[in-house]
């Protein structure tokens, strides 16, 4: 079942003479449950692609279908709801609020869940998730006091708390040592095995090698789409 | 929305020092705005009151311009007849009406007055009342009665008095107290209490409405006179309702003939205009000051919120990432102004002990809040989602 369908997506930044074309016409289909690595050199447009996939940025042209939603026609409010319900983000810099505790960070997406029933169910799943991530002892610890690996686990916990369909990970192991990187990668692979669609943006060929599919981007276009 | 409110309170708590100085500014602004409303509306009410008082007949007041020499002469025993003659000419004249509005203090040696201690110790203000005072200022009693015709002419062992509303806490109708006046003992009997917020207008002294809540009224009755000062006190501030201006001239001429007093007279409406001009100048200078303080407050709040937005860009980006809408973040910013509104207004009410024109002040405060939020919210929406996220992710 196709979960994501991009058709000739272009993205420009700047205006007139200063205009830079970051994506030059990306067409792509991603099925539910896939584990995909998007690779490419710095400035190739892979992060821009992730931003568009995660409804963080609008494309300049082209169409984007997410499940049965036509993203082009969605308002900012609807895009915010989609980000909340459909995506979990795991970023290189963890993007956690350092002054918040582990619990506060992980529960953050639930602040924006309108459905009270869903909110309650997800809150009840919190301890189970914390357990799974090995953070039980740390739930009331401020994130600033955690190690890099622990912070990335918290970010994964936050990404999972609202049970999204897609995990978007931008260089999730980029700031971690080898051992911790392997642990985080294992965690993402496990999530994929549990049925989540996982899209990882990475420089690291070792990370890409663990994925079922690798999309190589160069200069704003898909250079190679490799199925393993 | 509830969550955004909690978050905004948390944000305020995290910058307590800044909040305290902003609160002081906001409170000062509210107080100044309230002062202006008070001044404008009191002036308006005063105009209405003077308009009512002079609707049928002009009203004048006699301005005492007597010299010090005349003042002392009036106390000489050989002049008492002249003083009484002038007193009767003014207050018992059937061709015009006159009203004494002088308040004086006295020191009753009675512990029941201790609760009403003024700046000068256990002093109380008293005024001589006439039936004209009652009628002109529509004075009513909440308990007991006002003076009747006989109270102004008969001689009693106890001088009947009507007390201001505040004295109801310490006295009851029928209570008796005494005071010594220039060595003479005077006994007073409470016959009634005025309604709360009873007032009169005395444009010779002030443009404020004069409260009677802590004033004792005693009837103008020369049968209770003890010495010459009894006659001189009411003569020191007289309001007159003549049938024509000629009668005012007659009064001035007669006082000149006696040689003990010198008076000028002025129409109450003319005096009101003079006071109004003076008051408007005060209001204008207050407006200027309030305008400056308000602009300063606006700038301080706006800068504070802009700094807050800059500091929290990363955090807002994270909120957007997990599903926050522009509206949510905007509420979080706007909610920060609410405690200032509430606490500032409460301090204003507490300090001034009044709620008058509270809704107007509240309206201005709300407008101020909107202005405070305007630039930060525009800034926030210009930063928008993609800019914030890109700032952090790439």
XYZ file of C-alpha atoms in Angstrom:
622
model
C 0.000 0.000 0.000
C 1.449 3.355 -1.057
C 1.801 5.661 1.887
C 3.722 8.521 0.289
C 3.643 9.596 -3.339
C 5.691 12.540 -4.570
C 5.236 13.697 -8.105
C 7.763 16.015 -9.696
C 8.485 17.947 -6.510
C 10.522 21.092 -6.885
C 11.706 23.396 -4.144
C 13.315 26.770 -4.641
C 14.783 29.069 -2.024
C 15.424 32.797 -2.349
C 14.074 35.084 -5.014
C 14.963 36.031 -8.588
C 18.746 36.125 -9.161
C 19.476 34.707 -5.707
C 17.123 31.779 -6.260
C 18.511 28.350 -5.458
C 16.793 25.204 -6.659
C 17.186 22.655 -3.866
C 14.944 19.987 -5.407
C 14.643 19.774 -9.163
C 11.764 17.411 -9.693
C 11.610 14.468 -7.314
C 9.125 11.706 -7.988
C 8.944 8.957 -5.456
C 6.628 6.330 -3.968
C 7.040 4.919 -0.492
C 5.017 1.976 0.735
C 3.799 1.533 4.284
C 6.318 -0.435 6.377
C 9.359 0.352 4.244
C 12.758 1.093 5.756
C 14.416 3.665 3.536
C 17.714 5.477 3.620
C 18.010 8.743 1.785
C 21.640 9.452 1.135
C 23.583 12.140 -0.628
C 26.326 14.637 -0.172
C 25.933 17.784 1.837
C 23.704 20.273 0.012
C 22.255 17.609 -2.269
C 18.728 18.400 -1.054
C 18.068 15.450 1.219
C 17.136 17.514 4.274
C 14.849 19.660 2.146
C 13.196 16.479 0.979
C 12.726 15.366 4.583
C 11.207 18.748 5.466
C 8.719 18.401 2.623
C 7.938 14.796 3.520
C 7.336 15.846 7.153
C 5.049 18.744 6.146
C 7.526 21.183 7.614
C 7.959 22.971 4.330
C 5.853 23.403 1.244
C 7.155 22.456 -2.155
C 7.381 25.136 -4.844
C 5.673 22.856 -7.359
C 4.631 19.235 -7.770
C 2.163 17.163 -5.800
C 2.435 15.240 -2.581
C -0.029 12.565 -1.484
C 0.295 11.303 2.085
C -1.950 8.285 2.648
C -5.208 9.697 1.303
C -4.345 13.338 1.994
C -3.519 15.727 -0.830
C -0.915 17.813 0.998
C -0.936 20.683 -1.522
C -4.479 21.612 -0.556
C -4.003 21.454 3.199
C -4.130 24.501 5.433
C -1.442 25.235 8.033
C -3.760 23.940 10.723
C -4.292 20.656 8.919
C -0.564 20.311 8.263
C 0.108 20.784 11.976
C -2.407 18.031 12.738
C -0.771 15.731 10.183
C 2.661 16.384 11.699
C 1.225 15.505 15.054
C -0.575 12.344 14.023
C 1.364 10.932 11.083
C 5.019 11.682 11.825
C 7.588 11.166 14.488
C 10.802 13.133 14.054
C 14.238 12.026 15.220
C 16.869 14.638 14.474
C 20.650 14.761 14.627
C 20.725 17.458 17.286
C 17.956 15.590 19.189
C 15.793 18.740 19.205
C 14.772 18.313 22.803
C 13.898 21.032 25.279
C 16.856 20.855 27.634
C 15.068 22.432 30.586
C 12.262 19.871 30.432
C 12.390 16.428 31.990
C 12.427 13.224 29.973
C 8.716 12.814 30.652
C 7.825 16.360 29.637
C 9.774 16.010 26.391
C 8.291 12.660 25.526
C 4.742 13.766 26.224
C 5.112 17.009 24.255
C 3.247 15.812 21.111
C 0.233 14.923 23.277
C -0.213 18.633 24.086
C -1.474 19.027 20.550
C -3.726 15.971 20.373
C -7.308 17.184 20.247
C -8.955 13.785 20.637
C -9.173 13.328 24.426
C -9.678 9.576 24.173
C -6.601 9.147 22.007
C -4.647 11.391 24.335
C -5.606 9.299 27.337
C -4.699 6.029 25.607
C -1.343 7.424 24.522
C -0.635 8.734 28.024
C -1.316 5.263 29.386
C 1.245 3.833 26.941
C 3.905 6.213 28.220
C 5.398 3.940 30.919
C 5.485 1.000 28.552
C 7.372 3.098 26.025
C 9.785 4.437 28.633
C 10.483 0.875 29.687
C 11.106 -0.202 26.121
C 13.578 2.656 25.643
C 15.356 1.898 28.907
C 14.593 5.304 30.384
C 12.495 4.237 33.391
C 15.033 5.543 35.888
C 15.341 8.859 34.105
C 11.777 9.984 33.547
C 12.043 12.903 35.950
C 15.581 13.836 34.992
C 16.147 16.991 33.000
C 17.269 16.223 29.480
C 20.302 18.497 29.865
C 21.745 15.929 32.282
C 21.523 12.967 29.884
C 24.144 11.460 27.570
C 23.841 11.752 23.782
C 22.512 8.214 23.460
C 19.928 8.783 26.177
C 18.847 12.036 24.541
C 18.330 10.279 21.222
C 16.270 7.633 22.992
C 14.124 10.408 24.471
C 13.747 11.866 20.951
C 12.677 8.445 19.691
C 10.256 8.166 22.610
C 8.795 11.537 21.717
C 8.542 10.443 18.088
C 6.657 7.310 19.112
C 4.374 8.596 21.861
C 1.588 9.499 19.472
C 1.958 6.277 17.492
C 2.741 7.860 14.116
C 2.793 5.941 10.838
C 6.124 7.361 9.698
C 9.381 7.927 11.561
C 11.494 10.588 9.877
C 15.076 10.448 11.113
C 17.588 13.067 9.994
C 21.126 11.800 10.698
C 19.931 10.073 13.881
C 23.384 8.683 14.643
C 25.342 11.721 13.464
C 26.163 12.987 16.958
C 26.709 9.627 18.611
C 29.658 7.298 19.174
C 29.851 3.956 17.403
C 28.333 1.845 20.156
C 25.454 4.205 20.799
C 24.895 4.661 17.068
C 24.492 0.905 16.736
C 21.972 0.856 19.593
C 19.912 3.662 18.082
C 20.005 2.050 14.657
C 18.858 -1.235 16.203
C 15.992 0.603 17.820
C 14.905 2.116 14.508
C 15.163 -1.273 12.792
C 13.021 -2.798 15.531
C 10.409 -0.108 15.039
C 10.351 -0.889 11.339
C 9.890 -4.581 12.096
C 6.943 -3.591 14.307
C 5.340 -2.017 11.258
C 6.466 1.602 11.226
C 7.617 3.201 8.022
C 11.099 4.505 8.762
C 12.871 7.041 6.552
C 16.452 7.767 7.544
C 18.547 10.536 6.093
C 22.188 9.682 6.441
C 25.713 10.166 5.174
C 26.782 6.926 6.708
C 26.896 4.001 4.194
C 26.779 1.524 7.099
C 23.452 2.926 8.205
C 22.177 2.914 4.620
C 23.261 -0.699 4.223
C 20.872 -1.744 6.958
C 17.915 -0.353 5.010
C 15.767 -2.220 2.478
C 15.959 0.655 0.042
C 18.428 3.450 -0.563
C 17.538 6.583 -2.428
C 20.585 8.539 -3.468
C 20.064 12.206 -4.109
C 22.487 14.372 -5.990
C 22.012 18.003 -6.916
C 18.298 17.983 -6.175
C 17.350 14.884 -8.167
C 17.154 11.162 -7.444
C 20.410 9.758 -8.693
C 19.804 6.154 -7.735
C 16.948 4.200 -6.118
C 18.401 0.913 -4.909
C 16.284 -1.934 -3.573
C 18.052 -4.506 -1.438
C -5.330 26.428 25.073
C -5.158 25.432 28.756
C -1.722 23.915 28.180
C -0.509 27.072 26.454
C -1.685 29.079 29.454
C 0.320 26.860 31.821
C 3.346 27.126 29.558
C 3.085 30.897 29.441
C 2.860 31.055 33.250
C 5.948 28.865 33.392
C 7.677 31.254 30.975
C 6.838 34.190 33.241
C 8.059 32.358 36.318
C 11.387 31.771 34.575
C 11.981 35.498 34.206
C 10.682 36.789 37.506
C 12.881 39.886 37.749
C 11.846 41.108 34.346
C 8.221 40.356 35.207
C 8.421 42.404 38.396
C 9.676 45.507 36.631
C 7.073 45.086 33.883
C 4.371 44.701 36.515
C 5.436 47.941 38.170
C 5.255 49.733 34.839
C 1.872 48.251 33.999
C 0.475 49.171 37.436
C 1.778 52.712 37.148
C 0.180 53.014 33.722
C -3.145 51.721 35.040
C -3.028 54.124 37.978
C -2.326 57.093 35.739
C -5.107 56.075 33.351
C -7.459 55.756 36.326
C -6.436 59.197 37.607
C -7.288 60.711 34.252
C -10.675 59.007 34.100
C -11.386 60.108 37.649
C -10.459 63.698 36.862
C -12.423 63.848 33.617
C -15.549 62.266 35.030
C -15.435 64.187 38.299
C -15.206 67.404 36.341
C -18.124 66.277 34.223
C -20.139 65.393 37.329
C -19.237 68.699 38.917
C -20.482 70.564 35.842
C -23.726 68.614 36.046
C -24.090 69.345 39.740
C -23.421 73.073 39.340
C -25.785 73.076 36.362
C -28.455 71.531 38.573
C -27.823 73.937 41.461
C -27.995 77.007 39.244
C -30.724 75.753 36.926
C -33.410 78.004 38.353
C -31.459 80.827 39.997
C -27.867 81.967 39.866
C -25.760 81.069 42.824
C -22.911 83.184 44.176
C -20.359 82.825 46.845
C -18.909 85.535 49.007
C -15.166 85.671 48.923
C -13.796 86.830 52.273
C -11.066 89.384 51.600
C -11.087 90.857 55.122
C -7.789 92.140 56.437
C -6.087 90.704 59.512
C -7.004 93.895 61.333
C -10.683 93.409 60.488
C -10.428 89.783 61.565
C -9.223 90.689 65.039
C -11.663 93.583 65.310
C -14.547 91.177 64.777
C -13.561 89.388 67.985
C -13.665 92.555 70.082
C -16.581 92.485 72.602
C -17.818 95.921 71.506
C -18.300 94.612 67.969
C -20.447 91.608 68.803
C -23.641 93.475 68.005
C -22.331 94.291 64.523
C -21.339 90.640 63.944
C -24.778 89.411 65.021
C -26.393 92.069 62.882
C -24.451 90.882 59.825
C -25.152 87.244 60.713
C -28.898 87.950 60.843
C -28.719 90.041 57.662
C -27.196 87.102 55.839
C -28.988 84.101 57.318
C -32.349 85.525 58.319
C -32.919 87.676 55.284
C -36.163 86.854 53.532
C -35.210 88.403 50.199
C -32.392 85.918 49.461
C -31.213 82.517 50.644
C -27.791 81.962 52.189
C -25.868 78.866 53.076
C -22.831 78.525 55.364
C -20.377 75.951 54.044
C -17.451 76.355 56.391
C -16.198 73.153 58.016
C -14.341 73.317 61.293
C -12.687 70.754 63.459
C -13.311 70.013 67.082
C -11.846 67.600 69.586
C -14.506 65.688 71.474
C -13.015 63.915 74.500
C -14.902 60.730 73.768
C -13.181 57.433 73.019
C -15.849 56.554 70.448
C -14.189 59.060 68.138
C -10.778 57.386 68.403
C -11.568 55.144 65.442
C -11.976 58.227 63.267
C -8.670 59.711 64.222
C -7.410 62.114 61.614
C -3.984 63.559 61.000
C -4.436 65.976 63.867
C -5.453 63.398 66.453
C -8.981 62.818 67.577
C -10.486 65.598 65.497
C -13.821 65.714 63.761
C -15.155 68.048 61.154
C -18.431 69.779 61.715
C -20.602 72.068 59.632
C -23.555 74.299 60.360
C -26.576 72.948 58.561
C -29.648 74.783 57.334
C -32.749 73.523 55.593
C -31.210 74.959 52.398
C -28.213 72.633 52.729
C -30.566 69.660 52.996
C -32.632 70.759 50.022
C -29.791 71.848 47.728
C -27.635 68.765 48.124
C -30.512 66.367 48.538
C -29.295 65.084 51.901
C -31.137 62.097 53.317
C -30.771 60.136 56.488
C -30.281 56.386 56.524
C -31.299 56.216 60.151
C -33.049 58.700 62.479
C -34.025 62.031 61.000
C -32.639 65.283 59.601
C -33.219 68.596 61.406
C -36.748 69.976 61.500
C -37.912 73.607 61.754
C -37.739 73.704 65.541
C -34.133 72.429 65.591
C -33.096 75.681 63.890
C -34.853 77.959 66.450
C -35.518 76.230 69.782
C -33.057 76.000 72.610
C -32.332 72.481 73.844
C -30.160 71.132 76.606
C -28.680 68.879 73.990
C -27.771 70.228 70.568
C -29.215 67.837 67.995
C -26.616 66.578 65.511
C -26.720 64.464 62.359
C -23.602 62.373 61.824
C -21.985 61.176 58.610
C -22.447 57.556 57.569
C -19.060 56.345 58.859
C -19.990 57.203 62.452
C -22.710 54.564 62.456
C -20.010 52.084 63.470
C -19.547 53.860 66.816
C -22.792 55.677 67.535
C -26.502 55.091 67.590
C -29.433 57.440 67.314
C -30.045 58.883 70.792
C -26.394 58.706 71.879
C -25.080 61.705 73.758
C -21.586 63.131 73.839
C -20.046 66.362 74.985
C -17.359 68.804 73.987
C -15.942 71.942 75.451
C -15.920 74.939 73.176
C -13.785 77.893 74.206
C -14.237 76.764 77.785
C -18.008 76.226 77.472
C -19.481 72.768 77.681
C -21.677 71.689 74.783
C -23.808 68.568 74.851
C -24.760 66.847 71.625
C -27.415 64.299 70.902
C -27.332 62.147 67.769
C -30.671 62.373 65.951
C -29.735 60.736 62.672
C -27.127 59.471 60.228
C -26.621 60.605 56.659
C -26.722 58.170 53.796
C -23.388 56.844 52.616
C -21.572 58.971 50.018
C -23.534 62.109 50.850
C -21.673 65.023 49.316
C -21.810 68.738 48.730
C -20.042 71.086 46.372
C -17.803 73.903 47.548
C -16.184 75.502 44.521
C -14.494 78.090 46.734
C -12.307 75.385 48.220
C -12.013 72.628 45.737
C -13.270 71.118 42.518
C -13.770 67.802 44.325
C -17.105 66.694 45.671
C -16.858 67.066 49.450
C -17.767 63.969 51.377
C -20.001 64.165 54.437
C -19.301 60.597 55.538
C -17.079 61.803 58.393
C -18.691 65.135 59.113
C -21.010 66.155 61.927
C -23.869 68.503 61.053
C -25.277 70.810 63.701
C -28.172 73.154 63.045
C -27.455 76.824 62.497
C -29.293 78.060 65.574
C -28.058 81.168 67.323
C -29.789 80.126 70.531
C -26.865 77.735 70.931
C -24.270 80.449 70.531
C -21.638 80.640 73.252
C -19.431 83.441 72.001
C -18.733 85.565 68.931
C -16.941 82.780 67.088
C -20.258 80.936 66.804
C -21.353 83.727 64.427
C -18.007 84.207 62.719
C -17.481 80.583 61.648
C -20.549 80.365 59.370
C -19.832 83.854 58.029
C -16.401 82.814 56.768
C -17.799 80.878 53.811
C -21.190 81.855 52.465
C -23.071 80.773 49.359
C -25.991 82.994 48.370
C -28.957 82.506 46.056
C -30.169 86.058 45.400
C -33.076 87.215 43.316
C -30.757 89.596 41.503
C -27.099 90.548 41.389
C -28.008 93.843 43.088
C -28.604 91.944 46.312
C -25.018 90.681 46.183
C -23.854 94.267 45.881
C -26.054 95.183 48.872
C -24.391 92.494 50.962
C -20.936 93.763 50.037
C -21.975 97.363 50.752
C -23.466 96.440 54.127
C -20.352 94.507 55.163
C -18.230 97.496 54.159
C -20.428 99.791 56.217
C -19.947 97.608 59.296
C -16.207 97.837 58.765
C -15.565 94.354 60.126
C -15.646 92.389 56.901
C -14.676 92.849 53.291
C -16.322 90.621 50.733
C -16.244 90.110 46.997
C -18.751 87.956 45.234
C -18.414 85.614 42.319
C -20.941 83.701 40.263
C -20.654 79.956 40.762
C -20.725 79.283 37.006
C -17.836 81.723 36.485
C -15.923 79.980 39.232
C -16.673 76.636 37.596
C -15.206 77.884 34.321
C -12.070 79.075 36.110
C -11.721 75.756 37.899
C -12.439 73.838 34.709
C -9.686 75.635 32.834
C -7.269 74.921 35.633
C -8.410 71.329 35.798
C -8.188 70.815 32.058
C -4.587 72.008 32.144
C -3.903 69.472 34.866
C -5.643 66.762 32.845
C -3.644 67.667 29.751
C -0.356 67.455 31.609
C -1.487 64.146 33.123
C -2.422 62.918 29.660
C 1.022 63.811 28.390
C 2.702 62.031 31.278
C 0.405 59.031 30.967
C 1.043 58.929 27.221
C 4.789 58.845 27.817
C 4.536 56.158 30.494
C 2.156 54.144 28.306
C 4.542 54.294 25.347
C 7.408 53.306 27.622
C 5.357 50.394 28.960
C 4.407 49.332 25.442
C 8.029 49.436 24.309
C 9.269 47.564 27.387
C 6.657 44.830 27.012
C 7.213 44.531 23.277
C 10.992 44.287 23.679
C 10.575 41.777 26.466
C 8.299 39.603 24.323
C 10.573 39.903 21.279
C 13.552 38.851 23.388
C 11.470 35.986 24.707
C 10.612 34.884 21.160
C 14.259 35.010 20.103
C 15.316 33.062 23.157
C 12.632 30.447 22.616
C 12.988 29.990 18.852
C 14.471 26.556 19.298
C 11.739 25.536 21.707
C 8.985 26.895 19.480
C 10.559 24.986 16.573
C 10.274 21.789 18.602
C 6.647 22.530 19.429
C 5.918 23.105 15.740
C 7.703 19.878 14.928
C 5.389 17.857 17.152
C 2.193 19.486 15.947
C 1.811 22.972 17.409
C -0.014 25.487 15.267
C 0.862 29.137 14.909
C -2.242 29.800 16.975
C -0.928 27.728 19.884
C 2.373 29.586 20.048
C 0.602 32.930 19.616
C -1.666 32.131 22.558
C 1.360 31.220 24.633
C 2.830 34.644 23.919
C -0.429 36.567 24.343
C -1.322 34.781 27.590
C 1.787 36.249 29.166
C 0.124 39.654 29.230
C -2.980 38.429 31.110
C -1.421 38.201 34.607
C -0.148 41.774 34.226
C -3.657 42.883 33.347
C -5.195 41.119 36.333
C -2.535 41.895 38.944
C -2.106 45.468 37.690
C -5.848 46.048 37.877
C -6.100 44.482 41.350
C -3.267 46.656 42.642
C -4.965 49.691 41.077
C -8.264 48.856 42.767
C -6.494 48.063 46.039
C -4.451 51.258 46.072
C -7.222 53.595 45.009
C -9.895 51.644 46.869
C -12.337 52.322 44.087
C -13.937 50.536 41.173
C -15.296 53.670 39.480
C -14.922 53.631 35.719
C -13.258 50.242 36.178
C -14.712 48.932 32.933
C -13.294 51.862 31.007
C -9.876 51.335 32.528
C -10.219 47.628 31.802
C -11.093 48.454 28.191
C -8.010 50.630 27.857
C -5.943 47.891 29.496
C -7.215 45.360 26.976
C -6.373 47.709 24.141
C -2.923 48.128 25.638
C -2.529 44.341 25.810
C -3.489 44.002 22.158
C -0.933 46.660 21.208
C 1.700 44.929 23.325
C 1.083 41.607 21.572
C 0.840 43.057 18.074
C 4.506 43.313 17.043
C 5.617 40.069 18.764
C 2.780 38.133 17.120
C 3.550 39.596 13.702
C 7.191 38.705 14.278
C 6.161 35.198 15.272
C 4.037 34.670 12.194
C 6.846 36.022 10.000
C 9.270 33.534 11.489
C 6.783 30.833 10.535
C 7.174 27.150 10.722
C 9.649 26.378 7.970
C 12.014 29.191 8.982
C 12.044 28.041 12.580
C 12.531 24.386 11.760
C 15.143 24.987 9.074
C 17.001 27.177 11.504
C 17.405 24.186 13.742
C 17.435 21.145 11.486
C 19.751 22.080 8.648
